[in-house]
Short mmCIF file of C-alpha atoms and ligand atoms in Angstrom, two decimals:
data_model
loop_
_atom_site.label_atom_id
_atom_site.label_comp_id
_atom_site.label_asym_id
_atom_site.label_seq_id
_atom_site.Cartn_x
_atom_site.Cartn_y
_atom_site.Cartn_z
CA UNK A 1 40.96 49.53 55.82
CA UNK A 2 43.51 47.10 57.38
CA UNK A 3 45.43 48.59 60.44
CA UNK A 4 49.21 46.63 60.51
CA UNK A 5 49.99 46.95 64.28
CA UNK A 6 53.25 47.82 65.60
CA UNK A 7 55.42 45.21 68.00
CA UNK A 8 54.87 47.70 70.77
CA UNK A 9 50.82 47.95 69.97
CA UNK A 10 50.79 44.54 69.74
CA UNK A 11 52.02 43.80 73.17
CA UNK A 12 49.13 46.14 74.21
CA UNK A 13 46.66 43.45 72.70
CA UNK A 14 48.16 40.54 74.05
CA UNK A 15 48.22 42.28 77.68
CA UNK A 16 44.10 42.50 77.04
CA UNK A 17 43.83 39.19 75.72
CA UNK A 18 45.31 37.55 78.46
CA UNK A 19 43.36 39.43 80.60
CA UNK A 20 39.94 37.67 78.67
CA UNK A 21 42.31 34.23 79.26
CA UNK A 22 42.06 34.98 83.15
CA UNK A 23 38.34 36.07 83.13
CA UNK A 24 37.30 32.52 81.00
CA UNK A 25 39.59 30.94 83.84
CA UNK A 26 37.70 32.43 86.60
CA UNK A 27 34.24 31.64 84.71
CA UNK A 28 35.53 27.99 84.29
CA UNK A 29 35.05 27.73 88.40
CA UNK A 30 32.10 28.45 88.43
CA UNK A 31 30.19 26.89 85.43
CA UNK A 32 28.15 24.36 86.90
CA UNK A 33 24.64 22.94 87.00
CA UNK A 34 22.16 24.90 88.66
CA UNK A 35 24.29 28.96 88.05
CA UNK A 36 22.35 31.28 86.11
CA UNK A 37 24.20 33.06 83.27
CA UNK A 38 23.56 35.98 84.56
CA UNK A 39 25.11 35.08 87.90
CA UNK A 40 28.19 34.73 85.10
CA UNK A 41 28.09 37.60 83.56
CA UNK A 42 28.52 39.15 86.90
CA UNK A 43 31.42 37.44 88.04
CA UNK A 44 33.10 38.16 84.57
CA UNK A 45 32.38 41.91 84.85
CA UNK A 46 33.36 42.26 88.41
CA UNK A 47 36.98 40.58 86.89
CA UNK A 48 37.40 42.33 84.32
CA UNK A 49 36.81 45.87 86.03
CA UNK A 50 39.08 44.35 88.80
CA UNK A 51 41.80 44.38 86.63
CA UNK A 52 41.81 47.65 85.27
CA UNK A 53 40.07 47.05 82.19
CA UNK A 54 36.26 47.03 81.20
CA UNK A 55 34.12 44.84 79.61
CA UNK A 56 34.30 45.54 75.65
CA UNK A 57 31.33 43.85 74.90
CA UNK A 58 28.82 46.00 77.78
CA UNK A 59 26.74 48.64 75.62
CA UNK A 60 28.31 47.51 72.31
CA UNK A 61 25.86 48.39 69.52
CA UNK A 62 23.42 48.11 72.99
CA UNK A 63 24.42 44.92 73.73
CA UNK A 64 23.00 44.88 77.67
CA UNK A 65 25.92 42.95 79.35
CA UNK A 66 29.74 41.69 79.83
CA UNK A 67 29.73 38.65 77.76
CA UNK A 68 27.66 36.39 75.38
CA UNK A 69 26.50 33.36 77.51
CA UNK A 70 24.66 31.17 74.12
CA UNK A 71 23.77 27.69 75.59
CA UNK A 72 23.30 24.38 73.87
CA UNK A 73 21.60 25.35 70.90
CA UNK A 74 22.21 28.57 70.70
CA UNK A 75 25.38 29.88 68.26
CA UNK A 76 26.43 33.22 69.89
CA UNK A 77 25.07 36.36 71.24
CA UNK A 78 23.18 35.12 74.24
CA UNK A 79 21.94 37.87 76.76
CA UNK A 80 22.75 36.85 80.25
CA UNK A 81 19.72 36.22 82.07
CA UNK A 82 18.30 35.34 85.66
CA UNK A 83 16.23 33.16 84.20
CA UNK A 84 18.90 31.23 81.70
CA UNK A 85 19.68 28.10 84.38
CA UNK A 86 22.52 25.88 83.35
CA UNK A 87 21.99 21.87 83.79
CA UNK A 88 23.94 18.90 83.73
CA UNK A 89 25.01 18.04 80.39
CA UNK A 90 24.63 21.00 78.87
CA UNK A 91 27.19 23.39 76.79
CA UNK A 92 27.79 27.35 76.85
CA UNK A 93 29.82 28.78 74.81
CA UNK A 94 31.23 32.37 76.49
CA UNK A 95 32.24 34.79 74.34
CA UNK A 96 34.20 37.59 76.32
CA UNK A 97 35.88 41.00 75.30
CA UNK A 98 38.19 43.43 77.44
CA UNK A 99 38.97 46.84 76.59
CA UNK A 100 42.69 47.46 78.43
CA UNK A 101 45.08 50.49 77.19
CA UNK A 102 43.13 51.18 74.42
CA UNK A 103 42.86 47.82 72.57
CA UNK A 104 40.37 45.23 72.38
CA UNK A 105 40.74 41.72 73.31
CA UNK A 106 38.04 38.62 72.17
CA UNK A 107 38.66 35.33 72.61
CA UNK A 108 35.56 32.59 73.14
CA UNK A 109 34.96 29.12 74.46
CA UNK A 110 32.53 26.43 74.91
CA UNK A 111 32.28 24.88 78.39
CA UNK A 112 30.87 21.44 79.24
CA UNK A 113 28.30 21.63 82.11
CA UNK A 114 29.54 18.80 83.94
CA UNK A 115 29.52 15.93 81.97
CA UNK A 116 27.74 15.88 78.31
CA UNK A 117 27.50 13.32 75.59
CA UNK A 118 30.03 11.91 73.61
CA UNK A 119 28.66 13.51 70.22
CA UNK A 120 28.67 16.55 71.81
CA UNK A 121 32.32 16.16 72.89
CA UNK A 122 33.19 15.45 69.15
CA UNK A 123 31.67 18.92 68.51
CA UNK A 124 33.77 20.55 70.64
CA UNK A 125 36.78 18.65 70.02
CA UNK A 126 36.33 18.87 66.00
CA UNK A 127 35.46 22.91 66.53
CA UNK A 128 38.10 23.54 68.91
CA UNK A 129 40.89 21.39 65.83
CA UNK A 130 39.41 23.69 62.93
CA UNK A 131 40.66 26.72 64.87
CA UNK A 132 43.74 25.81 66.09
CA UNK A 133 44.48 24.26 61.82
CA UNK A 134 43.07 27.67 61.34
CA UNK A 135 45.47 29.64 63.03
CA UNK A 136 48.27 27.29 61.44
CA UNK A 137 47.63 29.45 57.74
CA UNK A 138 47.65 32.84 59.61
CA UNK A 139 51.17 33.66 57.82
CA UNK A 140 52.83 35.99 55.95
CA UNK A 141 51.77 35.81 52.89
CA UNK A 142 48.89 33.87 52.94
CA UNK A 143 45.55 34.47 52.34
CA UNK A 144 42.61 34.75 54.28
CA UNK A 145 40.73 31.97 52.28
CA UNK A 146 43.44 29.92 53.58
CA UNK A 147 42.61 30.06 57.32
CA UNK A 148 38.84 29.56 55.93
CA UNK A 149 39.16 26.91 54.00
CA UNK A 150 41.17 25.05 56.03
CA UNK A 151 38.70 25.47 59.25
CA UNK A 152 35.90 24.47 56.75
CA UNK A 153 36.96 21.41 55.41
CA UNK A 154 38.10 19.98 59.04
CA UNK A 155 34.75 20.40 60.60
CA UNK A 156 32.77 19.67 57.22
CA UNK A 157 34.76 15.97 56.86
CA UNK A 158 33.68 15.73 60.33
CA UNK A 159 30.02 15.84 59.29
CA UNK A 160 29.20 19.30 60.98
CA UNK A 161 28.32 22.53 59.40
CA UNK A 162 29.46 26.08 59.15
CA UNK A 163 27.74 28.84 60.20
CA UNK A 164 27.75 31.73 57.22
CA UNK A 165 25.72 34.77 58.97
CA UNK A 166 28.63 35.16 61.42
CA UNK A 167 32.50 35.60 60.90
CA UNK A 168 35.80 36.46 62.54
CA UNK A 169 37.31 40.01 62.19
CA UNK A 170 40.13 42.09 62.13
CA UNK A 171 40.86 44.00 65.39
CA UNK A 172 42.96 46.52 67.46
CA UNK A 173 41.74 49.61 68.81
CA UNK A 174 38.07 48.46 67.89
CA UNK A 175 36.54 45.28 68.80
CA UNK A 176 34.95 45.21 64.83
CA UNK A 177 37.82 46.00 62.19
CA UNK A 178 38.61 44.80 58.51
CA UNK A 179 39.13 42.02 57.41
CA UNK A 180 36.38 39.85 57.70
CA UNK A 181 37.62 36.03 58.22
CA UNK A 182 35.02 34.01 57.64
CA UNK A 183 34.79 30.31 58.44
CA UNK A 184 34.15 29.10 55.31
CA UNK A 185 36.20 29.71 51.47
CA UNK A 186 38.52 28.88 49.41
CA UNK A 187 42.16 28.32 49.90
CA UNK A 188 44.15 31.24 48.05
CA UNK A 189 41.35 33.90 47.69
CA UNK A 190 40.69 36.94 49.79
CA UNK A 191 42.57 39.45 51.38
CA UNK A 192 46.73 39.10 51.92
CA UNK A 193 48.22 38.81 55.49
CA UNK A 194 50.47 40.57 56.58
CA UNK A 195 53.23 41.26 59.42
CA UNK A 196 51.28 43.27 61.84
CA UNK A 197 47.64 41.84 61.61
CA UNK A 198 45.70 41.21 64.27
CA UNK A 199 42.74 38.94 63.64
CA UNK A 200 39.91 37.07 65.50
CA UNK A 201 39.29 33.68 63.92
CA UNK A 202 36.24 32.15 65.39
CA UNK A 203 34.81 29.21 63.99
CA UNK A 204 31.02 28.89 65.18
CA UNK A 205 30.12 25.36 64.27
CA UNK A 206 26.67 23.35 64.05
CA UNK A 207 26.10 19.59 64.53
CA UNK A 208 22.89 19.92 62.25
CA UNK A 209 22.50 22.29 59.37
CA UNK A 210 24.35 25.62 59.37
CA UNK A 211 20.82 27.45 59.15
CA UNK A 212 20.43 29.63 61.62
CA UNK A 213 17.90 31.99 63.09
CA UNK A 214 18.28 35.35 65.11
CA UNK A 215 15.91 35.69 67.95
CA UNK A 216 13.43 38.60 68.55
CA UNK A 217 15.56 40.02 71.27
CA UNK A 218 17.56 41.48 68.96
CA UNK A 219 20.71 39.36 69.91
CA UNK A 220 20.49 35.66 70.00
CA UNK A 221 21.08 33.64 67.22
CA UNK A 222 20.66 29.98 67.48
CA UNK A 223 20.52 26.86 65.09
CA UNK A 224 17.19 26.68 63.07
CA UNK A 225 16.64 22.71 63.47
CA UNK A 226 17.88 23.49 67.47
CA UNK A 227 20.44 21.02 67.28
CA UNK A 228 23.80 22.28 69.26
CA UNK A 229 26.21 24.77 68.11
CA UNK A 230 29.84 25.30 69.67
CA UNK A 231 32.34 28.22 69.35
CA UNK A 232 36.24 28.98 69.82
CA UNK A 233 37.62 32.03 69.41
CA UNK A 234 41.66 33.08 69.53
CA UNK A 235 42.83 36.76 68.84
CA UNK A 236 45.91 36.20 67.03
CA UNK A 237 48.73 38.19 65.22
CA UNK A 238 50.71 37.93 61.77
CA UNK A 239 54.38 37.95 62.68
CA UNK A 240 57.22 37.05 60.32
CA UNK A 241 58.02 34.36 62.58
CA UNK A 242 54.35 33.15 62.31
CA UNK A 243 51.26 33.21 63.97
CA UNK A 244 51.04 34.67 67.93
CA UNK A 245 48.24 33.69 69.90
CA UNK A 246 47.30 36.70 71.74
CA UNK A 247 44.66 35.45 73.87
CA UNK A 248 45.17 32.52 75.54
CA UNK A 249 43.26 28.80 77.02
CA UNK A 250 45.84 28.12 79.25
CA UNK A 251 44.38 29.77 82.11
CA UNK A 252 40.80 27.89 81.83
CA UNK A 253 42.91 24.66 80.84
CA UNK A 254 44.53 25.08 84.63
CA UNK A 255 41.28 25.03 86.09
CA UNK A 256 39.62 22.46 83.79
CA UNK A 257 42.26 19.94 84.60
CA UNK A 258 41.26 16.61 83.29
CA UNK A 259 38.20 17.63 82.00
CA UNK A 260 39.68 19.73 78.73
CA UNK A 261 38.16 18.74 75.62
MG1 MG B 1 34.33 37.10 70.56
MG1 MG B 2 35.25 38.06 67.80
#
């Protein structure tokens, strides 16, 4: 069932997405070499609650902690830990939800641990294209396939893979709510959009094969051959007037300065 969100409700979810905006800006100062994820995690919990909110993603199906922290060759769904160090040249990609007045807000981004390799900058670069060309289909009238196929065939003529296990997601009141967007499809097929929507689109994208394997904690799921993986996420909404970017990189860019991919 696909909930079509009122103009009022969807103010409501932008107010939360911004808020996960502000909390990837705040993690952006202190992703570094030598910070543990965990330390992370903390930071981005102690925000978020600081703000009125709380973290959607703590105790989520029994997920242990505030956000996903998945470095380097890991896709998503990496549990914070003391003993997850981060290192010069590596990547993390933060996934990060807020609950605030009810609604959910998700939004994700891979960070560059000071300064990383030039393939790996094409990953992000090419990843962080297919979702923004992704977004551009989000319209009235449209299909989902459309968004799909277009973020497929961007980082596939790029040489990279798409991860199938994992996909993007309606959402509102829950963080988890139909339709499913995946990241791959055909252009044309799959469910219509509509005024109202309010979708994640999060293309999770591999420089190897798009094989992937989940770990035995229950949560991590990382690329099979262990070559990297990056991920972007934007909450958006449908609007006759075309696609609204509820959650927002601005913040982070501010902080990134030069350094944006
Ligand atoms: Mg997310
Ligand atoms: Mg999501």
């Amino acid at each position: 069932m696909i909930y079509l969100k009122t103009d009022e409700e969807i103010e409501l979810m932008r107010l939360a997405n911004q808020l996960v905006g502000k909390t990837q800006a705040e993690l952006a100062k202190h992703i570094k070499s030598g910070v543990t994820t965990l330390q992370l995690d903390k930071i981005a919990e102690e925000f978020i609650r600081d703000n009125g909110a709380y973290p959607a993603f703590l105790g989520y199906n029994g997920f242990p902690n505030s956000i996903c922290a998945s470095v380097n060759e890991q896709v998503v769904h990496g549990i914070p830990s003391s003993q997850t160090v981060l290192n010069e040249g590596d990547i993390i990609s933060v996934d990060c939800g807020t609950v605030l007045n009810g609604f959910v807000g998700d939004s994700a981004y891979t960070f560059c641990v000071g300064e990383v390799s030039e393939d790996v900058k094409r990953l992000l670069k090419t990843t962080k294209e297919s979702l923004y060309l992704g977004i551009q289909q989000a319209v009235e009238g449209k299909r989902i396939g459309d968004i799909s196929s277009a973020v497929q065939s961007h980082c596939e003529s790029n040489g990279y893979s798409v991860v199938r296990e994992l996909v993007g997601h309606g959402i509102g009141h829950k963080m988890h709510e139909d339709p499913e967007v995946p990241n791959y499809g055909r252009r044309g097929r799959g469910p219509l959009l509509r005024n109202g929507m309010c979708i994640c689109i999060e293309p999770m994208i591999n420089m190897g094969s798009k094989n992937v394997v989940f770990e035995r904690d229950g949560w991590t799921v990382r690329t099979k051959d262990r070559k990297w993986s990056a991920h972007f996420e934007h909450c958006i909404a449908i609007r006759s007037t075309g696609p609204q970017i509820l959650s927002s990189f601005e913040f982070l860019d501010e902080v990134l300065g030069n350094n944006v991919i």
